[in-house]
mmCIF file of C-alpha atoms in Angstrom:
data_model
loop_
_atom_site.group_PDB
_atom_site.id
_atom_site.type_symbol
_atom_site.label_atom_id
_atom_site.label_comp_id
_atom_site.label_asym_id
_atom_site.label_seq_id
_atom_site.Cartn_x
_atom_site.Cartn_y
_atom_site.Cartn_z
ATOM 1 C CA UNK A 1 -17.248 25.247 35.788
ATOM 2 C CA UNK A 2 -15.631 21.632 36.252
ATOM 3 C CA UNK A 3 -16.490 21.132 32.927
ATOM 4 C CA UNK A 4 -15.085 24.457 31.209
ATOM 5 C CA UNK A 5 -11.816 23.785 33.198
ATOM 6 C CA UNK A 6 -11.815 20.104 31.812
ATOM 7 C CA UNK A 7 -12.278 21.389 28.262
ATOM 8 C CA UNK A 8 -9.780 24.077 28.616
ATOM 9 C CA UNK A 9 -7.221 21.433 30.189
ATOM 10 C CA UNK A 10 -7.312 19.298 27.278
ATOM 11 C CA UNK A 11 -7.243 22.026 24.712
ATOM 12 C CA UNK A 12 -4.161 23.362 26.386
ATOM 13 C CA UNK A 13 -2.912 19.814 26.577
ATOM 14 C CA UNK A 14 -3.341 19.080 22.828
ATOM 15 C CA UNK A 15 -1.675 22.552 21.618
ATOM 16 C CA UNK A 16 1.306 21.259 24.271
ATOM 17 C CA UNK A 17 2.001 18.308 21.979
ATOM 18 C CA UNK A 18 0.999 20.166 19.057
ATOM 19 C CA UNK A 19 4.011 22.039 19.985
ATOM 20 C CA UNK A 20 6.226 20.026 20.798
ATOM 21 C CA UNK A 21 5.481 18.335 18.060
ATOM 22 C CA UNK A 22 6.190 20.918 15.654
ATOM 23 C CA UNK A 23 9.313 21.863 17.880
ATOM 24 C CA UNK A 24 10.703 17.834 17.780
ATOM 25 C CA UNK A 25 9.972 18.142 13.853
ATOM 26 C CA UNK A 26 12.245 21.562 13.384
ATOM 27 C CA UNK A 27 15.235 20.388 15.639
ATOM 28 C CA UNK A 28 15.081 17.052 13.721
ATOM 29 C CA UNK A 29 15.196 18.602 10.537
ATOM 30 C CA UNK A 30 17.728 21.073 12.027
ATOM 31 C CA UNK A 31 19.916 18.089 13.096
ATOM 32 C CA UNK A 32 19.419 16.521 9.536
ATOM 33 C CA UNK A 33 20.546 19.098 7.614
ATOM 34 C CA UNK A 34 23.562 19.879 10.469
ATOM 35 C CA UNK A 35 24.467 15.962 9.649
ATOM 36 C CA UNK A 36 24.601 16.180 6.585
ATOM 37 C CA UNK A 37 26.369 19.415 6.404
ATOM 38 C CA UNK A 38 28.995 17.908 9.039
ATOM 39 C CA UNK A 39 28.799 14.850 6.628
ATOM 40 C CA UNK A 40 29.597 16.718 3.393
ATOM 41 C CA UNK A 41 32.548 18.710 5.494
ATOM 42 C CA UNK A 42 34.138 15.709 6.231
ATOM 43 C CA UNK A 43 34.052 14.058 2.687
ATOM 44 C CA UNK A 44 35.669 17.255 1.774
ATOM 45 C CA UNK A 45 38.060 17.080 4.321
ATOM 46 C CA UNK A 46 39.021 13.372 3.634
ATOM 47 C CA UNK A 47 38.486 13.935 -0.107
ATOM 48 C CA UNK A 48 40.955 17.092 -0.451
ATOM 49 C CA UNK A 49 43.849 14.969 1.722
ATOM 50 C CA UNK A 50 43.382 12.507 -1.049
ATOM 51 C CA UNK A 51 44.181 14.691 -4.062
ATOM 52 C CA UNK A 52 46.761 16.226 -2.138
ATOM 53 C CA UNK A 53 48.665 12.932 -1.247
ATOM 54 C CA UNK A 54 47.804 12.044 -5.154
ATOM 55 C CA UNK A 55 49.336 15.729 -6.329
ATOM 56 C CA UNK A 56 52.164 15.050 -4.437
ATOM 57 C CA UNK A 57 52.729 11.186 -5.558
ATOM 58 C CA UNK A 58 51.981 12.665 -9.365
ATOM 59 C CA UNK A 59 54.442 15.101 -9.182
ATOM 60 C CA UNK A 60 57.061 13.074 -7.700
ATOM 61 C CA UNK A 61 56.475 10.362 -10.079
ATOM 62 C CA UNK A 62 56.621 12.512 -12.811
ATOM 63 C CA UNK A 63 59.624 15.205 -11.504
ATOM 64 C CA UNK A 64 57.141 17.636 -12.097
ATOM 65 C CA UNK A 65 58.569 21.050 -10.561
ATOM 66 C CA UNK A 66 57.022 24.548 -11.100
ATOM 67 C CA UNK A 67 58.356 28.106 -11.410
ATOM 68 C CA UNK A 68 55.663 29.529 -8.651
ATOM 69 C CA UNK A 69 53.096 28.816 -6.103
ATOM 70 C CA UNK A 70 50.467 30.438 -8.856
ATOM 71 C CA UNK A 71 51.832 28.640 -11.734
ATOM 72 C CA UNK A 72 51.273 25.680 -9.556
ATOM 73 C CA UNK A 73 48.085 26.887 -8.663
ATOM 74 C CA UNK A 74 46.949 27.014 -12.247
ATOM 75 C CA UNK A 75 48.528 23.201 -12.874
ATOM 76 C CA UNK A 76 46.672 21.527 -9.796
ATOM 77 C CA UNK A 77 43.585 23.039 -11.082
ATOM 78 C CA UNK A 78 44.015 21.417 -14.671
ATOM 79 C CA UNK A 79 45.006 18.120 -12.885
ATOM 80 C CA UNK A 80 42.185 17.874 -10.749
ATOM 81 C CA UNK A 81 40.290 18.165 -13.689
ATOM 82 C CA UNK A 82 41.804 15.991 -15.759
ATOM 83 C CA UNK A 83 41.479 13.665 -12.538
ATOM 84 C CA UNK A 84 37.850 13.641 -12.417
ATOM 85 C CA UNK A 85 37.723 13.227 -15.905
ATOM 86 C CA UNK A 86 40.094 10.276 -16.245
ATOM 87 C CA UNK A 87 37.746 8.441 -13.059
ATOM 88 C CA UNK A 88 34.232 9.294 -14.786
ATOM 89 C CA UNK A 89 35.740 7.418 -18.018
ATOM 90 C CA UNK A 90 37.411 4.629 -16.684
ATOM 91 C CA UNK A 91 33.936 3.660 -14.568
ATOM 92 C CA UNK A 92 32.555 4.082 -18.483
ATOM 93 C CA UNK A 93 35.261 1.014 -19.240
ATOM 94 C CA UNK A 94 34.221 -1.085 -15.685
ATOM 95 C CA UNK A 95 31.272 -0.990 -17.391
ATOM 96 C CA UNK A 96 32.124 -1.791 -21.178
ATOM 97 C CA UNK A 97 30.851 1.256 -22.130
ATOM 98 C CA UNK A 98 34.399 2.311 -23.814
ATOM 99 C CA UNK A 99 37.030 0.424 -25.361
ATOM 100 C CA UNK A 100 39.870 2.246 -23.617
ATOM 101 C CA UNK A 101 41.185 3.424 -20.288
ATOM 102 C CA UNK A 102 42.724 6.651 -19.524
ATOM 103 C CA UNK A 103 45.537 7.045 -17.177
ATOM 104 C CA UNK A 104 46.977 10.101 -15.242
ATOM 105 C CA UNK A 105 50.302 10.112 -17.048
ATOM 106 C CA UNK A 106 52.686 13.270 -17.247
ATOM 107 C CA UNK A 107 50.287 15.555 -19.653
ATOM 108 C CA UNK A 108 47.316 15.542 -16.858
ATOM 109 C CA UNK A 109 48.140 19.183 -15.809
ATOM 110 C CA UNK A 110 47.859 20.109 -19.394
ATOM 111 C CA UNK A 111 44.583 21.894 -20.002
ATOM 112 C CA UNK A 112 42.268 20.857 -22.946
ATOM 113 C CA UNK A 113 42.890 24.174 -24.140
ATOM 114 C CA UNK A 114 46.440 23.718 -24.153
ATOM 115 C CA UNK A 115 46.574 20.777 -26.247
ATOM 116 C CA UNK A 116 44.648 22.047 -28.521
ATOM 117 C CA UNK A 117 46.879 24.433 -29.269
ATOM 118 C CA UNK A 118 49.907 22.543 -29.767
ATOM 119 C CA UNK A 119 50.320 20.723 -33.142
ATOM 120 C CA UNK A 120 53.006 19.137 -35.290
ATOM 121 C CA UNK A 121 51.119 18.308 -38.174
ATOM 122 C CA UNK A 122 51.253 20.532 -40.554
ATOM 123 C CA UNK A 123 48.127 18.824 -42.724
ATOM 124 C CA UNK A 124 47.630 22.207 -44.879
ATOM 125 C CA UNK A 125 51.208 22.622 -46.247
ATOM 126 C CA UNK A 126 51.858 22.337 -49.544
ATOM 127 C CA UNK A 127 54.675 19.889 -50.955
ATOM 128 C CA UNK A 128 57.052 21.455 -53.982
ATOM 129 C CA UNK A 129 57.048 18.097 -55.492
ATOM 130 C CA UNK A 130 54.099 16.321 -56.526
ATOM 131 C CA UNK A 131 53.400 13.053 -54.180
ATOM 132 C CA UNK A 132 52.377 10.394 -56.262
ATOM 133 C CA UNK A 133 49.556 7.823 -54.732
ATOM 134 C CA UNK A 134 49.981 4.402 -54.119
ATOM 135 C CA UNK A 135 47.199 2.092 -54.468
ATOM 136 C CA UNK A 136 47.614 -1.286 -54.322
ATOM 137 C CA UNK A 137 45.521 -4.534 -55.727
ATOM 138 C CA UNK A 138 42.654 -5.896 -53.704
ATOM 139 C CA UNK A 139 43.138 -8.742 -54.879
ATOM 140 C CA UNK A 140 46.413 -9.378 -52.695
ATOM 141 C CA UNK A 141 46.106 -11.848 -49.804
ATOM 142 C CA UNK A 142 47.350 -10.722 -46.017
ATOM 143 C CA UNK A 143 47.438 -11.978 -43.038
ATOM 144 C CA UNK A 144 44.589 -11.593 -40.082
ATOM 145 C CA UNK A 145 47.243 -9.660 -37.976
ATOM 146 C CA UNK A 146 50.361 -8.494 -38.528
ATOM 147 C CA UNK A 147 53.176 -6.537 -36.309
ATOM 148 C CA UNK A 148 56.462 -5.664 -37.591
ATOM 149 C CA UNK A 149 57.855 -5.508 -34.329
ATOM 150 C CA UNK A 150 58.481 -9.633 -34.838
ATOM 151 C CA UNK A 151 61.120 -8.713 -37.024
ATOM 152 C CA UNK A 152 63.327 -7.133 -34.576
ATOM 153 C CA UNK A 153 63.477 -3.731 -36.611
ATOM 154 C CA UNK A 154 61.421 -1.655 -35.508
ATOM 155 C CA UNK A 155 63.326 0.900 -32.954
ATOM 156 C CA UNK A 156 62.422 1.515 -29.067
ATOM 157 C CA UNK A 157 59.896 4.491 -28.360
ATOM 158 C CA UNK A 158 61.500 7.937 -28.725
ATOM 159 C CA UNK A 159 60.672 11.343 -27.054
ATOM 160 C CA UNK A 160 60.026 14.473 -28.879
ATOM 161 C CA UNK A 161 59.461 16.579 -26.032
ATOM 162 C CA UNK A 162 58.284 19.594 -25.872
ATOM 163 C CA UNK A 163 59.120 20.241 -29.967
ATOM 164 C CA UNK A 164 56.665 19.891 -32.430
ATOM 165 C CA UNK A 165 58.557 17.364 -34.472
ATOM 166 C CA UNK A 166 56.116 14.366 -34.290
ATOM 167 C CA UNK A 167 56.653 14.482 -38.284
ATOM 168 C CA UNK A 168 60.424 14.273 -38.245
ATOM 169 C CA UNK A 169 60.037 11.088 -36.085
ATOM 170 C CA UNK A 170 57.818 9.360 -38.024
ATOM 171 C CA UNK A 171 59.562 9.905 -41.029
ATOM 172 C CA UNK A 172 62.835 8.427 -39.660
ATOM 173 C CA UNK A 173 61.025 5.621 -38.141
ATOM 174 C CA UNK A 174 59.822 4.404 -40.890
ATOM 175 C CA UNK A 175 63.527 5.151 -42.401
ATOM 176 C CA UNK A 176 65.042 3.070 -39.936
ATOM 177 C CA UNK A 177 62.722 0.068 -40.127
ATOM 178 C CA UNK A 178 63.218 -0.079 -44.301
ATOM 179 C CA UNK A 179 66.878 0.414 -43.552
ATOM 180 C CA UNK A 180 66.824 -2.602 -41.492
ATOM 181 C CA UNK A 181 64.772 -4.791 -43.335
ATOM 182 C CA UNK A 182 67.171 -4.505 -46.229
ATOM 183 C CA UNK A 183 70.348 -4.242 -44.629
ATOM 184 C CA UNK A 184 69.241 -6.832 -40.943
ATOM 185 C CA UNK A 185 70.234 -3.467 -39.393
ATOM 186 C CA UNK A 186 68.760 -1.974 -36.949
ATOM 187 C CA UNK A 187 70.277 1.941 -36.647
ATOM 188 C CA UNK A 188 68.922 4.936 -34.739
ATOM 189 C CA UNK A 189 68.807 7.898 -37.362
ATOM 190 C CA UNK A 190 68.744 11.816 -36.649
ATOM 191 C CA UNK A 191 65.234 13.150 -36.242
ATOM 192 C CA UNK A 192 67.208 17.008 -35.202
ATOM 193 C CA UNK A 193 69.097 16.833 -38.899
ATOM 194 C CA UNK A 194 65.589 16.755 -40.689
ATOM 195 C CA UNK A 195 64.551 19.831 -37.537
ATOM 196 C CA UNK A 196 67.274 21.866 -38.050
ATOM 197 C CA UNK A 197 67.824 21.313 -41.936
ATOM 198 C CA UNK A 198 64.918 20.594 -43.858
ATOM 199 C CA UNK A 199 63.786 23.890 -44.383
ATOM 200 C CA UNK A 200 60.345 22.580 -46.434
ATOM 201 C CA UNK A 201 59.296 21.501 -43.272
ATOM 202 C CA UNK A 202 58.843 24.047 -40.030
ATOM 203 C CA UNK A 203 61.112 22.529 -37.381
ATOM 204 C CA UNK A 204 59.385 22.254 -33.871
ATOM 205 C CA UNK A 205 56.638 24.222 -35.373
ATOM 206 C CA UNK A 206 55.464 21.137 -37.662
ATOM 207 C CA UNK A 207 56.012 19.486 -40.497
ATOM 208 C CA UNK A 208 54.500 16.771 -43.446
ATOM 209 C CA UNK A 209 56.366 13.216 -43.444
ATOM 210 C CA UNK A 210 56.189 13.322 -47.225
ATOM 211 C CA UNK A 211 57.915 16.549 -47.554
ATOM 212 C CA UNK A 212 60.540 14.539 -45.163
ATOM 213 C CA UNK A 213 60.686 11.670 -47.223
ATOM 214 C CA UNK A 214 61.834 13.637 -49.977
ATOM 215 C CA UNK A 215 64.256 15.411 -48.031
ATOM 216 C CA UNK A 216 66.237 12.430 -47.168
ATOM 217 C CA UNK A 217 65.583 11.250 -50.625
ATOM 218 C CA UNK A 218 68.088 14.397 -51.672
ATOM 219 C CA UNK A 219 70.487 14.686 -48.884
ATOM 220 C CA UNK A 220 70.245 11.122 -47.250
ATOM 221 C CA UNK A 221 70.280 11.470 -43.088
ATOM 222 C CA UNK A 222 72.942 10.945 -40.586
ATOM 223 C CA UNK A 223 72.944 8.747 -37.487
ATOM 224 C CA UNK A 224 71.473 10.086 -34.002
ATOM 225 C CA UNK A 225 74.888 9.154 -32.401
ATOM 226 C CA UNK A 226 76.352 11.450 -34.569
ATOM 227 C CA UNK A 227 73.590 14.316 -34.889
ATOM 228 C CA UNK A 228 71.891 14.102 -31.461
ATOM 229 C CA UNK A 229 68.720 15.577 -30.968
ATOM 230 C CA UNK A 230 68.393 18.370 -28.598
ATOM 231 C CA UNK A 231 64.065 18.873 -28.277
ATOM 232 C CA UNK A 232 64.670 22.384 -29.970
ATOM 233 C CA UNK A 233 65.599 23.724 -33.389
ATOM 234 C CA UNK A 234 69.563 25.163 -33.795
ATOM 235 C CA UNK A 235 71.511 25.807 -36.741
ATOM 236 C CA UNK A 236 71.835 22.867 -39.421
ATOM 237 C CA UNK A 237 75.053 20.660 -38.558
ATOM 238 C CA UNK A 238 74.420 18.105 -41.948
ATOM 239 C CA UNK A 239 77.250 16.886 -43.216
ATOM 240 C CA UNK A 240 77.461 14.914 -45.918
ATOM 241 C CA UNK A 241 80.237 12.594 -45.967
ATOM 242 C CA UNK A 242 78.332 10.781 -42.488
ATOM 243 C CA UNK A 243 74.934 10.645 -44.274
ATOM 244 C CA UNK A 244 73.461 7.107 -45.048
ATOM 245 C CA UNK A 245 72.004 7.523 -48.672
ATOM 246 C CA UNK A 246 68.930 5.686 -49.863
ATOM 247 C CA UNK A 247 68.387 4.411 -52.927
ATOM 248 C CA UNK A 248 64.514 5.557 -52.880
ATOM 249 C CA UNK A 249 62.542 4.749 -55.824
ATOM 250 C CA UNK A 250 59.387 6.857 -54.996
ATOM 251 C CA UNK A 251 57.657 8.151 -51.698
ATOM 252 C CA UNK A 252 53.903 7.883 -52.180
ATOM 253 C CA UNK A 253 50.335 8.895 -50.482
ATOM 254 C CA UNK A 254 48.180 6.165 -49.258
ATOM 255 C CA UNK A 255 44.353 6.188 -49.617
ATOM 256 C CA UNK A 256 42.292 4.512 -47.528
ATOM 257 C CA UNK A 257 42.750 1.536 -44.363
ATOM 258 C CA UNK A 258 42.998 -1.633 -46.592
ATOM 259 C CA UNK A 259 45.062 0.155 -49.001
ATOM 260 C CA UNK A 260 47.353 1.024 -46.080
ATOM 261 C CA UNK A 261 46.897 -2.704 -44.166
ATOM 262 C CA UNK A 262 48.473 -3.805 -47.949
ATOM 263 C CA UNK A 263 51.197 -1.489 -47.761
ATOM 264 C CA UNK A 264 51.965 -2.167 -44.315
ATOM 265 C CA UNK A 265 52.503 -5.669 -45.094
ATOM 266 C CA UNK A 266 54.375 -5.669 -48.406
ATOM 267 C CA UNK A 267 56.912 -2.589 -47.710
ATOM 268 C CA UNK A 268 57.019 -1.799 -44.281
ATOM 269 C CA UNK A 269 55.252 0.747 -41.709
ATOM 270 C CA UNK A 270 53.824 4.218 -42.510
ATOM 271 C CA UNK A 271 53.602 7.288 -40.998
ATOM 272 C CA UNK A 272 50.082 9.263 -40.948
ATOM 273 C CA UNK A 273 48.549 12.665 -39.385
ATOM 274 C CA UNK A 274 45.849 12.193 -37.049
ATOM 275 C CA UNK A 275 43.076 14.368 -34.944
ATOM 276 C CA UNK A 276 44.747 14.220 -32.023
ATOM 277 C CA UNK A 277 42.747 15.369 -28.863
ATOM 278 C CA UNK A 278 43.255 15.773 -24.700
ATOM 279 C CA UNK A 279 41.664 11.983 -24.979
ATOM 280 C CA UNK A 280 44.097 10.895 -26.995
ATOM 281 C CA UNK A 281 46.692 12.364 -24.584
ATOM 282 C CA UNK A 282 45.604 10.449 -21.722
ATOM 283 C CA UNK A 283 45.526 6.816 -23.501
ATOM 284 C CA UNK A 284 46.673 4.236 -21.566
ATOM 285 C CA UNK A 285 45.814 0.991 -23.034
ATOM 286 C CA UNK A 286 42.976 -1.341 -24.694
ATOM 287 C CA UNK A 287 41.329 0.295 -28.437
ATOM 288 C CA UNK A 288 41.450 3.865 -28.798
ATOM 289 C CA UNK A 289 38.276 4.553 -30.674
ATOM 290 C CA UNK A 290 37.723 8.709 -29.913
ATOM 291 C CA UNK A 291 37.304 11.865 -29.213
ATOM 292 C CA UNK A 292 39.325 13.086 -31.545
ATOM 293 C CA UNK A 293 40.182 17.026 -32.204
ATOM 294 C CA UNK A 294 38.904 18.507 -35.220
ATOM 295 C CA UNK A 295 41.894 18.566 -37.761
ATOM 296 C CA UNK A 296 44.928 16.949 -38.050
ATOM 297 C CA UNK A 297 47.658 17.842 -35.574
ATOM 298 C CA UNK A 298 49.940 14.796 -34.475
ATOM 299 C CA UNK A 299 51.806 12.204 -36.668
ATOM 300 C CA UNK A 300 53.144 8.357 -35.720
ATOM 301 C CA UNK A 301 53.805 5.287 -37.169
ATOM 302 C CA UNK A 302 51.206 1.979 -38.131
ATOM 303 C CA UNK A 303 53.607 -0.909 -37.142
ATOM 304 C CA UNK A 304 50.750 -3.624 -37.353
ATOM 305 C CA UNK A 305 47.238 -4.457 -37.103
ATOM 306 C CA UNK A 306 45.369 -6.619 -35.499
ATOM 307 C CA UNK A 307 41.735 -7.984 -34.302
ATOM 308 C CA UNK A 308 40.321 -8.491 -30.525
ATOM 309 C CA UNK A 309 36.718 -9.686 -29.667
ATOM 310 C CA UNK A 310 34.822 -7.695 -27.486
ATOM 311 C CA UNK A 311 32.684 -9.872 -25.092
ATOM 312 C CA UNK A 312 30.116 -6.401 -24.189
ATOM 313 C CA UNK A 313 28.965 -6.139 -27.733
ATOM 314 C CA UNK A 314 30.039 -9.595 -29.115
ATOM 315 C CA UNK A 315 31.828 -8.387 -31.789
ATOM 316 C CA UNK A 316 35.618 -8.275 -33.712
ATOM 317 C CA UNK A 317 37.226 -4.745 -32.999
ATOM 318 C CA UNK A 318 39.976 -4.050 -35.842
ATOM 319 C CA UNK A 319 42.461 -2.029 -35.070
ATOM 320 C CA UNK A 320 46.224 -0.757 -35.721
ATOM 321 C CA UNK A 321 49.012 -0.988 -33.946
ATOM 322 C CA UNK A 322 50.438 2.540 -33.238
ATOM 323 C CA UNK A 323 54.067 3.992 -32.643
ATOM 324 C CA UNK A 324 53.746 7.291 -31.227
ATOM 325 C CA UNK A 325 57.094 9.600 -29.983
ATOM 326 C CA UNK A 326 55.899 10.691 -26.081
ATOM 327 C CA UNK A 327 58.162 8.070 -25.083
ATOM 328 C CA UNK A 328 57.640 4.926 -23.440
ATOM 329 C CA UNK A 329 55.659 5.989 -20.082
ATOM 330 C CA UNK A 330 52.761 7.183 -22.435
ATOM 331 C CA UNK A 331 50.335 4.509 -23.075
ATOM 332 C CA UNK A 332 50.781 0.935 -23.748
ATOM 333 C CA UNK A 333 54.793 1.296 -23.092
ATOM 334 C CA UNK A 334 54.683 4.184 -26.252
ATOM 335 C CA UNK A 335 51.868 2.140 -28.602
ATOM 336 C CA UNK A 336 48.325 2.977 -28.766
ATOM 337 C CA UNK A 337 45.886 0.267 -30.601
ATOM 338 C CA UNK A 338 43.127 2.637 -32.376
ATOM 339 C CA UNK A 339 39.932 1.169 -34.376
ATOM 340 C CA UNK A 340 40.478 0.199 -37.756
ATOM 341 C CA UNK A 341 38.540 0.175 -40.437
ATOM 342 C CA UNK A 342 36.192 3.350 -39.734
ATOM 343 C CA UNK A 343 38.844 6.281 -39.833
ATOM 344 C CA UNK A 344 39.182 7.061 -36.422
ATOM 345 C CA UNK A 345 40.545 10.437 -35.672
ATOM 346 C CA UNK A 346 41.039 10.508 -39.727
ATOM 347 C CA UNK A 347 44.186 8.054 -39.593
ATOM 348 C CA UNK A 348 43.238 7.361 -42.804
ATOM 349 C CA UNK A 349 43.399 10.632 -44.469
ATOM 350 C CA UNK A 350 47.368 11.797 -45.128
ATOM 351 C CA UNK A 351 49.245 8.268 -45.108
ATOM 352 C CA UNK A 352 52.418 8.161 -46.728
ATOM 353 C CA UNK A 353 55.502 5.837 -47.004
ATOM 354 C CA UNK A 354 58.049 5.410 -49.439
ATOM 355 C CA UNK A 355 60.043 2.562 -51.399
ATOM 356 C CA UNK A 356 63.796 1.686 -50.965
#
């Protein structure tokens, strides 16, 4: 009997611990996975103060206002995306895995979507006039880098808005710097004459800068002072007797990057269409070598180029240097440098300048 009770005593004894055991394991694992619940809570907590101090300094920054608490809503939901994207690629440039950095300017509560569906470029119309192309010697010598900005004639960064009339501005920025470099004048010309009055372009629903150039060929173009531009398209106010007229002895297309690089050099800058995408939207600075959108859809200005070694992969990045009209809080105060030399976002594919 002593011994059945001793037996029965330890048996009981072991399944005690065996027990509690099992019971210390489950509220461990209980109080793990509470902690880390409680632990994920709080990042969330912390996390969404964050955003909404960012929201707030974003919109302020920006005078971002919106007609409704949905529509705003529907915007902090686009920026909080574009947020996580712009933070996932700039760790990709800590890390000299990209080129560029993105920055949360004033388009980061535009949807991808959105910007895909906007476009100025108008790459599929179809000039009256028959656009001759330039093509120039190989044979001529240039220099390593070049920026026409060092001559003092190239304008300050303009704003289209929200009108599609990238084309009109890069037609009369080009205008103006070949104006200058003839006359040592530097004048700001009307971008809403060649919107409201050069009906073989679309207004603010695109245009081509050749079609432009041949515009102002015909009917010359007046000064912004005097035709100011109003970021929509109104009724054509040309006149004219207050037109500066151009003696232009051709406009011309522009195949290829060193064909262009030549041009650049010997005549002045030149607009071109490019593939455009939400990437390109959010530029902020260094060499812009992609994503690009599928077609063309946005047009600027190659004021120079230029070459930059890159320590990560040891090698000498060309690129241009590029005048875009968002103004001067997008990007490198209004410029973008994109790769040269490989046809990024098809920059090389409608260039086009002309001769004065």
């Amino acid at each position: 009997m002593i011994i059945s009770s001793t037996r029965n005593s330890n048996s009981v004894y072991i399944l005690s611990k065996y027990v509690i055991a099992i019971f210390h394991t489950s509220f461990k694992m209980q109080a793990e996975k509470f902690l880390l619940v409680l632990c994920a809570a709080i990042v969330c907590v912390f996390s969404s103060e964050f955003l909404d101090q960012e929201w707030k300094a974003w919109k302020a920054k920006h005078d971002k206002e919106y007609i409704n608490f949905r529509d705003e809503i529907f915007r902090r939901k686009a920026w909080e995306a574009t947020w996580q994207k712009v933070q996932k690629h700039n760790q990709l440039a800590d890390q000299g895995k990209s080129k560029y950095r993105m920055a949360m300017n004033k388009f980061a509560d535009m949807t991808p979507e959105e910007w895909t569906s906007r476009k100025c470029f108008l790459s599929n119309q179809k000039s009256q006039n028959y656009v001759p192309v330039q093509d120039y010697s190989r044979n001529l010598n240039i220099p390593d880098a070049f920026d026409w900005r060092d001559s003092k004639c190239v304008n300050h960064v303009k704003n289209q808005g929200l009108c599609g009339s990238c084309w009109a501005f890069a037609t009369v920025g080009v205008f103006e710097t070949l104006h200058c470099i003839k006359t040592k004048k530097l004048v700001e010309f009307s971008e809403q004459q060649l919107v409201d009055c050069d009906n073989g372009d679309s207004g603010c629903c695109g245009g081509l800068p050749e079609i432009a150039m041949a515009y102002i060929t015909s009917h010359g173009i007046m000064q912004s002072k005097e035709y100011e531009y109003l970021e929509k398209q109104d009724k054509c106010l040309y006149k004219p007797d207050n037109a500066v007229d151009f003696n232009v002895t051709k406009y011309y297309l522009l195949p290829g990057e060193d064909n262009m690089a030549l041009s650049l050099v010997f005549n002045g800058p030149i607009a071109v269409g490019i593939d455009a995408s939400h990437d390109f939207m959010l530029y902020c600075n260094g060499i812009f070598e992609g994503g690009c959108s599928e077609y063309p859809n946005h047009a600027v200005i190659i004021v120079g180029y230029g070459t930059e070694h890159d320590n990560q992969s040891n090698e000498d990045i060309d690129y241009w240097i590029v005048r875009n009209s968002w103004g001067a809080d997008w990007g490198d105060e209004g410029y973008v440098k994109m790769r040269r030399n490989v046809n990024v976002c098809g920059i090389a594919s409608h260039a086009s300048s002309v001769d004065l």
